[in-house]
Amino acid sequence: MRYAALLVWASCIPVMGWCADSPKNIPPGSDASIERAVDSILARLTLEQKVGQLVQYTSSWNDSLTGPGERRADILERIEAGTIGSILNASGARLTRELQDIAVKQSRTGIPLLFGLDVIHGYRTMFPVPLAEAASWDPSAVERSAHVSAIEAAAAGIHWTFAPMVDIALDPRWGRIVEGSGEDPHLGAVMAAARVRGFQTHNLRSPSTLLACPKHFAAYGGAEGGRDYNTVDVSERTLRDLYLPPFKAALDAGALSTMSSFNEIAGVPSTGNRWLLTDLLRKEWGFTGMVVSDWNSIGELVKHGVAETLAEAARMGITAGTDMDMEADAYWLHLPELVKSGAVPSAVLDEAVRRVLRTKFRIGLFDDPYRWTSTATERSLLLHPDHLAAARDVARKSIVLLKNHGQLLPLRKDLPRLAVIGPLADSDDDPLGPWSAKGRREDVVTLREGIQRAVSPATIVEYARGCSIDTVGTDGFPAALALARTADAVILALGEDRDMSGEAACRSTLDLPGSQQALLEAVVQTGKPVVLVLMNGRPLSIPWADEHTPAILEGWFLGVQAGNALADVLFGDYNPSGKLPVTFPRTAGQVPIYYNHKNTGRPGDADDHWTSKYLDLPLTPLYPFGYGLSYTSFRYDDIRLSRNSMTREDTLRVTVRLSNTGKRFGEEVVQMYIRDNVGSVTRPIMELKGFHKVGLEAGDSRDVEFVITQDCLKFTDHAMQYRVEPGTFTVMIGPHSAQVQSRIFTLQ
Ligand code: GLC
């Protein structure tokens, strides 16, 4: 009977001195009841108040600038006037309740505000950055991470997260690769849906939910040169088959909003792109939610050179299908006049306002504008022990073992002396990663602390920074090398700081910054056993380390439980199971390099001059997509097909027997790739179409089965139709994209 409250609200609380009639014959709880309530409100709003619902400003309180510009001084007056629809970056039960009080009880419209925040990988309990979580290949762990983030953020008065970020990224120089799930549309789609389920659950009216907002729609990750905000020029086919699947999966999982991106796509900026935001998103996909612009992306239509003035930008945005204006002020300043002059039909304005009001109804804001937030609830939930346990669990699942020569890892917990060296070993700030919402450095377990907690009391753990992250200098080397020389093993933590990835944080190289490479070489040259732990927001080019360092862990930015999770893996309390969600190039000069590439007419061949390759590099990346080692070993028996030929109506089962041939329990991500051998257009040499993360005790075996349907084989064909074509296909199964066994089957 949820809408009963809503309709009581709509009919009894004076809104600008009017009362909507509570419908007699429409059952509460139906969309029809929401539509009727929306129409009732809309009919009573002035033009300025309608436009106000499409306006989103950043908070004037706390650290609220997540884009260029200034805080406004008139926020309170505008809330009282009922001419703001949403505020971002205001958080905390106290502040949000105070602002909501003004909106609901004092303003002329009484319409609740929508509070938004970038809850990307946690609110106060910070989880691993999304690229790290993708490396877990564990959608249920990722869903839990998002749900815990929602529990905490909702308790703090947040209704809407600008997440999940689902941009496919093929260029690791792009700083925002850290916020997504890597290079693959299938893995990206699985993670996008998991995060939407975690944020929204099945009931957006529950107190522990957030409205999800898959972003940045669309193809933002295709920026030329990996430079943020740069030009994206991709074909419609690449857009549909590479960049859009994670968005479709997120919206199919129920996300009720999305965010238009800064970039252009082949000449048309997304925020003013009617084909993208209306023809495809709403008409083709049937999306009924709302679209918010990115920060000032409406205003930036002028800089893009497709709008002469801010007024023209406002007209472009609203008619393209961008409902809410984040921080450009284009709609507030110009929509009223545009509507009065007829340049923007009032029906277009009304439809955008309806979408915003409908969304507020759907998330229960009219049932309870405070959505149960309270300082007491907030205090009881933030950093809850269960949340910390969930953070530790997904963090250790996100760690990727890249090398373990001579089984150096796991280390013994009772080594007499351990040297912990490097600028990231004792950092309590960098493990938070970019977009750390309300995460605090004092909440972080550093690597050094995690190690200290894990080893025996008799073990002497000594720390030396060695060098800084990004400045060149070797003053700290002597002290670090002295520790290394007297230690039984060295744990060396190197990488990037948290500000070297994320928005507007692109790098022209993928090398270890500063003098870290020199420190690495000096420490290795002591001859002591060295474990390199990387902390980074993007693939790094570490060919020297790969050749000379016995053990390497990819530790990303793992959040508040970083030190405990890394120690769990370093000392064997957890057997690493992560797999790379993105290719690691040998050098930036290899970029773009990704696994699901086309064959070309002259596929690379080191022994054939006239083929696609570099003269000065091998054809292969440093580490391939899907790669990751274990402390145990697995055997893949020959794959078996249930049939060699199938029709569109059939399913084809592919089975492989997996055995744990090592001495301890381990989890393996069995991956299935498919190649369409001949198509009406060129097709990738392989595409991930399924995976199973399987846990096996030592000595155990298990059949792992994949089911192929025609949906696995569809693509955007030469006529731009999404369909399957008959012919032969190659199915590949293995532990990563560069190690597979293949079988051929035919689709009739
Ligand atoms: C930023 C980002 C976007 C974020 C928004 C609000 O510019 O591009 O991802 O959600 O502004 O902070």
PDB file of N, CA and C and ligand atoms in Angstrom, residues 66-67 88-89 118 120 162 176 179 215-216 220 229 259 262 294-295 326 435 503, ligand 1:
ATOM      1  N   THR A  66      33.277  18.856  -7.438  1.00  0.00           N
ATOM      2  CA  THR A  66      33.820  17.724  -8.188  1.00  0.00           C
ATOM      3  C   THR A  66      33.898  18.090  -9.668  1.00  0.00           C
ATOM      4  N   GLY A  67      34.058  19.394  -9.890  1.00  0.00           N
ATOM      5  CA  GLY A  67      34.213  19.884 -11.255  1.00  0.00           C
ATOM      6  C   GLY A  67      34.602  21.355 -11.187  1.00  0.00           C
ATOM      7  N   LEU A  88      23.900  17.885  -5.395  1.00  0.00           N
ATOM      8  CA  LEU A  88      24.931  16.850  -5.285  1.00  0.00           C
ATOM      9  C   LEU A  88      25.993  17.311  -4.303  1.00  0.00           C
ATOM     10  N   ASN A  89      26.663  16.311  -3.728  1.00  0.00           N
ATOM     11  CA  ASN A  89      27.787  16.545  -2.813  1.00  0.00           C
ATOM     12  C   ASN A  89      27.385  17.104  -1.463  1.00  0.00           C
ATOM     13  N   ASP A 118      28.823  10.878  -5.609  1.00  0.00           N
ATOM     14  CA  ASP A 118      29.610   9.843  -6.302  1.00  0.00           C
ATOM     15  C   ASP A 118      30.016   8.759  -5.311  1.00  0.00           C
ATOM     16  N   ILE A 120      31.205   5.656  -5.570  1.00  0.00           N
ATOM     17  CA  ILE A 120      31.755   4.838  -6.672  1.00  0.00           C
ATOM     18  C   ILE A 120      32.255   3.490  -6.162  1.00  0.00           C
ATOM     19  N   PHE A 162      26.111   8.473  -8.502  1.00  0.00           N
ATOM     20  CA  PHE A 162      26.508   8.599  -9.904  1.00  0.00           C
ATOM     21  C   PHE A 162      27.455   7.436 -10.216  1.00  0.00           C
ATOM     22  N   ARG A 176      40.571   7.509 -16.031  1.00  0.00           N
ATOM     23  CA  ARG A 176      39.299   6.999 -15.503  1.00  0.00           C
ATOM     24  C   ARG A 176      39.137   5.499 -15.739  1.00  0.00           C
ATOM     25  N   GLU A 179      37.963   3.613 -12.748  1.00  0.00           N
ATOM     26  CA  GLU A 179      36.586   3.675 -12.232  1.00  0.00           C
ATOM     27  C   GLU A 179      35.677   2.633 -12.845  1.00  0.00           C
ATOM     28  N   LYS A 215      27.148   5.379 -15.958  1.00  0.00           N
ATOM     29  CA  LYS A 215      27.728   6.534 -16.666  1.00  0.00           C
ATOM     30  C   LYS A 215      29.012   6.098 -17.330  1.00  0.00           C
ATOM     31  N   HIS A 216      29.559   6.892 -18.264  1.00  0.00           N
ATOM     32  CA  HIS A 216      29.080   8.157 -18.803  1.00  0.00           C
ATOM     33  C   HIS A 216      28.596   7.868 -20.220  1.00  0.00           C
ATOM     34  N   TYR A 220      32.725   7.276 -23.443  1.00  0.00           N
ATOM     35  CA  TYR A 220      33.666   8.245 -22.857  1.00  0.00           C
ATOM     36  C   TYR A 220      35.085   7.668 -22.816  1.00  0.00           C
ATOM     37  N   TYR A 229      38.320  13.679 -21.598  1.00  0.00           N
ATOM     38  CA  TYR A 229      37.447  14.655 -22.268  1.00  0.00           C
ATOM     39  C   TYR A 229      37.752  14.765 -23.764  1.00  0.00           C
ATOM     40  N   MET A 259      23.783   9.092 -17.003  1.00  0.00           N
ATOM     41  CA  MET A 259      24.444  10.391 -17.092  1.00  0.00           C
ATOM     42  C   MET A 259      25.053  10.545 -18.468  1.00  0.00           C
ATOM     43  N   PHE A 262      30.713  13.849 -21.331  1.00  0.00           N
ATOM     44  CA  PHE A 262      31.311  15.099 -21.811  1.00  0.00           C
ATOM     45  C   PHE A 262      31.619  15.033 -23.307  1.00  0.00           C
ATOM     46  N   ASP A 294      26.502  15.464 -17.361  1.00  0.00           N
ATOM     47  CA  ASP A 294      27.668  15.485 -16.499  1.00  0.00           C
ATOM     48  C   ASP A 294      27.915  16.955 -16.120  1.00  0.00           C
ATOM     49  N   TRP A 295      28.866  17.171 -15.245  1.00  0.00           N
ATOM     50  CA  TRP A 295      29.123  18.491 -14.684  1.00  0.00           C
ATOM     51  C   TRP A 295      29.356  19.525 -15.789  1.00  0.00           C
ATOM     52  N   MET A 326      23.324  19.452 -14.621  1.00  0.00           N
ATOM     53  CA  MET A 326      24.262  19.484 -13.504  1.00  0.00           C
ATOM     54  C   MET A 326      25.224  20.637 -13.701  1.00  0.00           C
ATOM     55  N   TRP A 435      37.922   9.173  -6.071  1.00  0.00           N
ATOM     56  CA  TRP A 435      36.476   9.092  -5.768  1.00  0.00           C
ATOM     57  C   TRP A 435      36.240   8.325  -4.473  1.00  0.00           C
ATOM     58  N   GLU A 503      39.494  11.161 -12.588  1.00  0.00           N
ATOM     59  CA  GLU A 503      39.132  12.186 -13.560  1.00  0.00           C
ATOM     60  C   GLU A 503      40.272  13.175 -13.776  1.00  0.00           C
TER      61      GLU A 503
HETATM   62  C1  GLC B   1      32.368  14.761 -12.643  1.00  0.00           C
HETATM   63  C2  GLC B   1      32.440  13.399 -13.295  1.00  0.00           C
HETATM   64  C3  GLC B   1      31.248  12.541 -13.042  1.00  0.00           C
HETATM   65  C4  GLC B   1      30.687  12.834 -11.660  1.00  0.00           C
HETATM   66  C5  GLC B   1      30.164  14.264 -11.661  1.00  0.00           C
HETATM   67  C6  GLC B   1      29.648  14.677 -10.276  1.00  0.00           C
HETATM   68  O1  GLC B   1      32.823  15.734 -13.541  1.00  0.00           O
HETATM   69  O2  GLC B   1      32.684  13.372 -14.699  1.00  0.00           O
HETATM   70  O3  GLC B   1      31.660  11.178 -13.180  1.00  0.00           O
HETATM   71  O4  GLC B   1      29.641  11.933 -11.359  1.00  0.00           O
HETATM   72  O5  GLC B   1      31.125  15.188 -12.108  1.00  0.00           O
HETATM   73  O6  GLC B   1      30.674  14.675  -9.346  1.00  0.00           O
END
